[in-house]
PDB file of C-alpha atoms in Angstrom:
ATOM      1  CA  MET A   1      -0.160  -0.032  -0.020  1.00 77.00           C
ATOM      2  CA  ALA A   2       2.730   2.431   0.399  1.00 88.00           C
ATOM      3  CA  LEU A   3       3.935   2.247  -3.135  1.00 92.00           C
ATOM      4  CA  GLY A   4       0.524   3.089  -4.102  1.00 93.00           C
ATOM      5  CA  ALA A   5       0.226   6.000  -1.911  1.00 92.00           C
ATOM      6  CA  ALA A   6       3.551   7.225  -3.231  1.00 92.00           C
ATOM      7  CA  LEU A   7       2.104   6.895  -6.603  1.00 95.00           C
ATOM      8  CA  ALA A   8      -0.898   8.955  -5.664  1.00 94.00           C
ATOM      9  CA  GLU A   9       1.128  11.803  -4.553  1.00 90.00           C
ATOM     10  CA  ARG A  10       2.537  12.298  -7.882  1.00 92.00           C
ATOM     11  CA  ALA A  11      -0.367  11.183 -10.005  1.00 93.00           C
ATOM     12  CA  ARG A  12      -2.417  13.718 -12.211  1.00 91.00           C
ATOM     13  CA  ALA A  13      -5.806  13.788 -14.194  1.00 91.00           C
ATOM     14  CA  GLY A  14      -5.639  11.941 -17.238  1.00 94.00           C
ATOM     15  CA  ASP A  15      -2.734   9.518 -15.750  1.00 95.00           C
ATOM     16  CA  THR A  16      -3.334   5.579 -16.228  1.00 97.00           C
ATOM     17  CA  LEU A  17      -1.546   2.895 -14.086  1.00 98.00           C
ATOM     18  CA  LEU A  18      -1.703  -0.190 -15.645  1.00 98.00           C
ATOM     19  CA  LEU A  19      -1.657  -3.094 -12.872  1.00 98.00           C
ATOM     20  CA  HIS A  20       0.187  -6.398 -13.944  1.00 97.00           C
ATOM     21  CA  GLY A  21       0.718  -9.539 -12.002  1.00 95.00           C
ATOM     22  CA  GLY A  22      -0.985 -12.628 -11.231  1.00 92.00           C
ATOM     23  CA  TYR A  23      -3.540 -13.586  -8.509  1.00 88.00           C
ATOM     24  CA  GLY A  24      -2.547 -12.282  -5.162  1.00 86.00           C
ATOM     25  CA  ALA A  25       0.204 -10.152  -6.634  1.00 91.00           C
ATOM     26  CA  GLY A  26      -1.001  -7.049  -4.882  1.00 92.00           C
ATOM     27  CA  LYS A  27      -2.831  -5.108  -7.488  1.00 95.00           C
ATOM     28  CA  THR A  28      -5.780  -4.308  -5.396  1.00 94.00           C
ATOM     29  CA  CYS A  29      -3.629  -3.757  -2.316  1.00 92.00           C
ATOM     30  CA  LEU A  30      -1.782  -1.121  -4.336  1.00 95.00           C
ATOM     31  CA  ALA A  31      -4.790   0.489  -5.606  1.00 96.00           C
ATOM     32  CA  ARG A  32      -6.221   0.535  -2.061  1.00 95.00           C
ATOM     33  CA  GLY A  33      -3.172   2.623  -1.080  1.00 93.00           C
ATOM     34  CA  PHE A  34      -3.260   5.012  -3.912  1.00 95.00           C
ATOM     35  CA  ILE A  35      -6.891   5.530  -3.529  1.00 94.00           C
ATOM     36  CA  ARG A  36      -6.887   6.278  -0.010  1.00 93.00           C
ATOM     37  CA  ARG A  37      -4.123   8.636  -0.207  1.00 92.00           C
ATOM     38  CA  TRP A  38      -5.497  10.452  -3.378  1.00 91.00           C
ATOM     39  CA  LEU A  39      -8.737  11.038  -1.343  1.00 89.00           C
ATOM     40  CA  GLY A  40      -6.793  12.156   1.940  1.00 85.00           C
ATOM     41  CA  ASP A  41      -8.361   8.781   4.055  1.00 83.00           C
ATOM     42  CA  GLU A  42      -5.518   9.120   6.566  1.00 79.00           C
ATOM     43  CA  ASP A  43      -7.203   6.713   8.972  1.00 81.00           C
ATOM     44  CA  ALA A  44      -7.635   4.031   6.307  1.00 84.00           C
ATOM     45  CA  SER A  45     -11.582   3.868   6.766  1.00 84.00           C
ATOM     46  CA  LEU A  46     -12.461   3.940   3.144  1.00 87.00           C
ATOM     47  CA  HIS A  47     -13.314   0.601   1.937  1.00 89.00           C
ATOM     48  CA  VAL A  48     -11.671  -0.239  -1.126  1.00 90.00           C
ATOM     49  CA  ALA A  49     -12.613  -3.486  -2.704  1.00 88.00           C
ATOM     50  CA  SER A  50     -11.361  -5.350  -5.942  1.00 88.00           C
ATOM     51  CA  PRO A  51     -13.592  -4.523  -8.824  1.00 88.00           C
ATOM     52  CA  SER A  52     -13.721  -8.042  -9.995  1.00 87.00           C
ATOM     53  CA  TYR A  53     -17.492  -8.571 -10.281  1.00 85.00           C
ATOM     54  CA  LEU A  54     -18.366  -4.497 -10.975  1.00 88.00           C
ATOM     55  CA  ILE A  55     -15.553  -4.088 -13.284  1.00 93.00           C
ATOM     56  CA  ASP A  56     -15.212  -0.516 -12.724  1.00 94.00           C
ATOM     57  CA  ASN A  57     -15.513   0.920  -9.088  1.00 93.00           C
ATOM     58  CA  THR A  58     -15.317   4.707  -9.063  1.00 94.00           C
ATOM     59  CA  TYR A  59     -14.170   7.177  -6.261  1.00 92.00           C
ATOM     60  CA  PRO A  60     -15.246  10.737  -6.857  1.00 90.00           C
ATOM     61  CA  ASP A  61     -13.439  13.403  -5.177  1.00 86.00           C
ATOM     62  CA  GLU A  62     -16.892  14.786  -4.110  1.00 77.00           C
ATOM     63  CA  GLU A  63     -15.271  17.316  -1.392  1.00 73.00           C
ATOM     64  CA  GLY A  64     -12.559  18.567  -3.565  1.00 67.00           C
ATOM     65  CA  GLY A  65      -9.662  17.315  -1.294  1.00 64.00           C
ATOM     66  CA  ALA A  66      -7.679  15.250  -3.324  1.00 66.00           C
ATOM     67  CA  LEU A  67      -4.076  15.795  -4.096  1.00 69.00           C
ATOM     68  CA  GLN A  68      -4.899  17.164  -7.480  1.00 66.00           C
ATOM     69  CA  PRO A  69      -4.666  20.817  -7.642  1.00 63.00           C
ATOM     70  CA  GLY A  70      -8.333  22.132  -8.339  1.00 63.00           C
ATOM     71  CA  GLY A  71      -9.447  18.576  -6.862  1.00 70.00           C
ATOM     72  CA  ARG A  72     -12.719  17.010  -7.907  1.00 83.00           C
ATOM     73  CA  VAL A  73     -10.819  14.329 -10.101  1.00 91.00           C
ATOM     74  CA  THR A  74     -12.204  10.803  -9.784  1.00 94.00           C
ATOM     75  CA  VAL A  75     -10.330   7.772  -9.607  1.00 95.00           C
ATOM     76  CA  HIS A  76     -11.445   4.546 -11.778  1.00 97.00           C
ATOM     77  CA  HIS A  77     -10.411   1.209 -10.382  1.00 97.00           C
ATOM     78  CA  MET A  78     -10.807  -1.295 -13.220  1.00 96.00           C
ATOM     79  CA  ASP A  79     -10.667  -5.150 -13.225  1.00 95.00           C
ATOM     80  CA  LEU A  80     -10.903  -6.386 -16.722  1.00 95.00           C
ATOM     81  CA  TRP A  81     -10.261 -10.166 -15.838  1.00 93.00           C
ATOM     82  CA  ARG A  82     -13.719 -11.329 -16.549  1.00 90.00           C
ATOM     83  CA  LEU A  83     -13.965  -9.290 -19.799  1.00 90.00           C
ATOM     84  CA  PRO A  84     -12.968 -10.610 -23.377  1.00 87.00           C
ATOM     85  CA  GLU A  85     -10.631  -8.059 -25.010  1.00 87.00           C
ATOM     86  CA  GLY A  86     -11.905  -4.908 -26.193  1.00 84.00           C
ATOM     87  CA  LYS A  87     -15.225  -5.185 -24.264  1.00 86.00           C
ATOM     88  CA  VAL A  88     -14.551  -2.586 -21.517  1.00 91.00           C
ATOM     89  CA  GLY A  89     -15.207   0.198 -24.017  1.00 90.00           C
ATOM     90  CA  GLN A  90     -18.808  -0.740 -24.465  1.00 89.00           C
ATOM     91  CA  LEU A  91     -19.075  -0.414 -20.472  1.00 93.00           C
ATOM     92  CA  VAL A  92     -17.047   2.677 -19.688  1.00 94.00           C
ATOM     93  CA  ASP A  93     -16.566   5.914 -21.519  1.00 95.00           C
ATOM     94  CA  LEU A  94     -12.889   5.253 -21.795  1.00 96.00           C
ATOM     95  CA  PRO A  95     -11.902   8.486 -23.988  1.00 96.00           C
ATOM     96  CA  ALA A  96     -13.387  10.623 -21.152  1.00 96.00           C
ATOM     97  CA  VAL A  97     -11.909   8.618 -18.346  1.00 96.00           C
ATOM     98  CA  PHE A  98      -8.476   8.194 -19.708  1.00 96.00           C
ATOM     99  CA  ARG A  99      -8.390  12.198 -20.346  1.00 95.00           C
ATOM    100  CA  ASP A 100     -10.203  13.376 -17.205  1.00 94.00           C
ATOM    101  CA  CYS A 101      -9.664  10.955 -14.380  1.00 95.00           C
ATOM    102  CA  VAL A 102      -7.028   8.839 -12.790  1.00 96.00           C
ATOM    103  CA  SER A 103      -7.466   5.168 -13.968  1.00 97.00           C
ATOM    104  CA  LEU A 104      -5.861   2.056 -12.247  1.00 98.00           C
ATOM    105  CA  VAL A 105      -6.362  -0.928 -14.550  1.00 98.00           C
ATOM    106  CA  GLU A 106      -6.013  -4.552 -13.426  1.00 96.00           C
ATOM    107  CA  TRP A 107      -5.417  -7.240 -15.907  1.00 96.00           C
ATOM    108  CA  PRO A 108      -4.892  -4.462 -18.994  1.00 96.00           C
ATOM    109  CA  GLU A 109      -4.154  -6.890 -21.558  1.00 95.00           C
ATOM    110  CA  ARG A 110      -7.757  -7.321 -21.807  1.00 94.00           C
ATOM    111  CA  LEU A 111      -7.831  -3.593 -23.441  1.00 95.00           C
ATOM    112  CA  SER A 112      -7.838  -3.857 -27.257  1.00 94.00           C
ATOM    113  CA  PRO A 113      -5.296  -1.930 -29.347  1.00 95.00           C
ATOM    114  CA  THR A 114      -7.703   0.754 -30.039  1.00 95.00           C
ATOM    115  CA  GLU A 115      -8.642   1.027 -26.376  1.00 95.00           C
ATOM    116  CA  ALA A 116      -5.123   1.067 -25.187  1.00 95.00           C
ATOM    117  CA  GLN A 117      -4.390   3.929 -27.851  1.00 95.00           C
ATOM    118  CA  LEU A 118      -6.790   6.149 -25.839  1.00 95.00           C
ATOM    119  CA  MET A 119      -4.107   6.512 -22.798  1.00 94.00           C
ATOM    120  CA  ALA A 120      -1.428   8.992 -22.630  1.00 90.00           C
ATOM    121  CA  ALA A 121       1.901   7.554 -21.593  1.00 92.00           C
ATOM    122  CA  PRO A 122       0.692   4.982 -18.961  1.00 96.00           C
ATOM    123  CA  LEU A 123       2.685   3.822 -15.902  1.00 97.00           C
ATOM    124  CA  GLU A 124       2.989   0.273 -16.063  1.00 97.00           C
ATOM    125  CA  VAL A 125       3.164  -1.471 -12.465  1.00 97.00           C
ATOM    126  CA  HIS A 126       4.420  -5.029 -12.701  1.00 97.00           C
ATOM    127  CA  LEU A 127       3.907  -6.631  -9.398  1.00 95.00           C
ATOM    128  CA  ARG A 128       4.813 -10.254  -7.885  1.00 91.00           C
ATOM    129  CA  LEU A 129       4.876 -11.994  -4.566  1.00 85.00           C
ATOM    130  CA  ASP A 130       7.984 -12.686  -3.156  1.00 77.00           C
ATOM    131  CA  GLU A 131       9.141 -16.457  -3.739  1.00 69.00           C
ATOM    132  CA  GLU A 132       8.311 -17.490   0.046  1.00 67.00           C
ATOM    133  CA  ALA A 133       5.079 -15.652   0.031  1.00 57.00           C
ATOM    134  CA  ALA A 134       4.223 -17.287  -3.393  1.00 57.00           C
ATOM    135  CA  ALA A 135       5.028 -20.707  -1.599  1.00 62.00           C
ATOM    136  CA  ARG A 136       2.502 -19.844   1.103  1.00 64.00           C
ATOM    137  CA  MET A 137      -0.133 -18.960  -1.237  1.00 59.00           C
ATOM    138  CA  ALA A 138       0.356 -22.378  -3.301  1.00 62.00           C
ATOM    139  CA  ASP A 139      -0.672 -24.100  -0.456  1.00 63.00           C
ATOM    140  CA  PRO A 140      -4.376 -23.810   0.443  1.00 61.00           C
ATOM    141  CA  GLU A 141      -4.103 -23.223   4.199  1.00 64.00           C
ATOM    142  CA  GLY A 142      -1.204 -20.928   3.602  1.00 58.00           C
ATOM    143  CA  ALA A 143      -3.186 -19.051   1.183  1.00 55.00           C
ATOM    144  CA  ALA A 144      -6.125 -18.805   3.613  1.00 54.00           C
ATOM    145  CA  ALA A 145      -3.945 -17.244   6.269  1.00 57.00           C
ATOM    146  CA  ALA A 146      -2.035 -15.117   3.797  1.00 52.00           C
ATOM    147  CA  LEU A 147      -5.284 -13.744   2.355  1.00 53.00           C
ATOM    148  CA  GLU A 148      -6.395 -12.526   5.563  1.00 54.00           C
ATOM    149  CA  ASP A 149      -3.229 -10.272   6.258  1.00 50.00           C
ATOM    150  CA  GLY A 150      -2.266 -10.345   2.551  1.00 49.00           C
ATOM    151  CA  GLU A 151      -0.869  -6.559   2.526  1.00 54.00           C
ATOM    152  CA  ASP A 152       1.913  -7.791   4.505  1.00 64.00           C
ATOM    153  CA  LEU A 153       3.067 -10.165   2.045  1.00 71.00           C
ATOM    154  CA  PRO A 154       6.410  -9.142   0.605  1.00 78.00           C
ATOM    155  CA  ARG A 155       6.154  -8.305  -3.129  1.00 83.00           C
ATOM    156  CA  TRP A 156       8.329  -6.936  -5.785  1.00 88.00           C
ATOM    157  CA  ALA A 157       7.447  -4.386  -8.099  1.00 91.00           C
ATOM    158  CA  ARG A 158       8.672  -3.154 -11.377  1.00 92.00           C
ATOM    159  CA  LEU A 159       7.644   0.356 -12.844  1.00 94.00           C
ATOM    160  CA  VAL A 160       8.004   1.029 -16.362  1.00 94.00           C
ATOM    161  CA  ALA A 161       7.060   4.833 -17.383  1.00 94.00           C
ATOM    162  CA  ARG A 162       5.781   5.187 -20.753  1.00 92.00           C
ATOM    163  CA  GLY A 163       6.654   8.700 -21.095  1.00 87.00           C
ATOM    164  CA  GLU A 164       8.753  11.679 -19.748  1.00 88.00           C
ATOM    165  CA  ALA A 165       6.335  12.725 -17.120  1.00 86.00           C
ATOM    166  CA  TRP A 166       5.917   9.469 -15.405  1.00 93.00           C
ATOM    167  CA  GLN A 167      10.215   9.194 -15.719  1.00 91.00           C
ATOM    168  CA  GLU A 168      10.314  12.417 -13.992  1.00 89.00           C
ATOM    169  CA  ARG A 169       7.822  11.424 -11.052  1.00 90.00           C
ATOM    170  CA  LEU A 170       9.320   8.229 -10.541  1.00 91.00           C
ATOM    171  CA  SER A 171      12.763   9.663  -9.822  1.00 86.00           C
ATOM    172  CA  ALA A 172      11.269  11.965  -7.471  1.00 83.00           C
ATOM    173  CA  ILE A 173       9.594   9.116  -5.580  1.00 84.00           C
ATOM    174  CA  LYS A 174      12.766   7.434  -5.577  1.00 79.00           C
ATOM    175  CA  LEU A 175      14.509  10.103  -3.997  1.00 74.00           C
ATOM    176  CA  GLU A 176      11.910  10.650  -1.476  1.00 72.00           C
ATOM    177  CA  SER A 177      11.394   7.179  -0.485  1.00 65.00           C
ATOM    178  CA  ASP A 178      12.932   4.032   0.910  1.00 62.00           C
ATOM    179  CA  PHE A 179      12.021   1.736  -1.891  1.00 60.00           C
ATOM    180  CA  ALA A 180      14.717  -0.395  -2.982  1.00 51.00           C
ATOM    181  CA  GLU A 181      15.849  -0.289  -6.838  1.00 49.00           C
TER     182      GLU A 181
END
């Protein structure tokens, strides 16, 4: 969640974060940290659930207190796992969302090439569980225990900036944090 919060500090309207990783890799956990920080939820009381069945959970900044100057920027948290490639554009106004909002997209490979072209220079976030944590998740009993406190599982993240703006922001995050290379 700390990485998600750090990314929220630097995000702007029109940004898209593409969240890659297998089941349990931490995509929703990262989104939870991002959304809570974006909306100023300091006591972590905001319920941020996986959008697996709803496809697109929205978090409007109704009070104008978001990190974005001027406020009132909605975050869209999408999970495209259950959709065939290219279907999300029939359910969500992607041109408006990718232009005016902040988008966190789980399973972005389900976007069609046409849908993917609507994004301006996304940030790709590749997540995976640490090997020991992955072994716990492979065991049914270990998985149940790990899912109860899944936010504490060690993970690896690789961030790929698709544009200069995110490259500069990632450099700032690296300087201001204790995240490893």
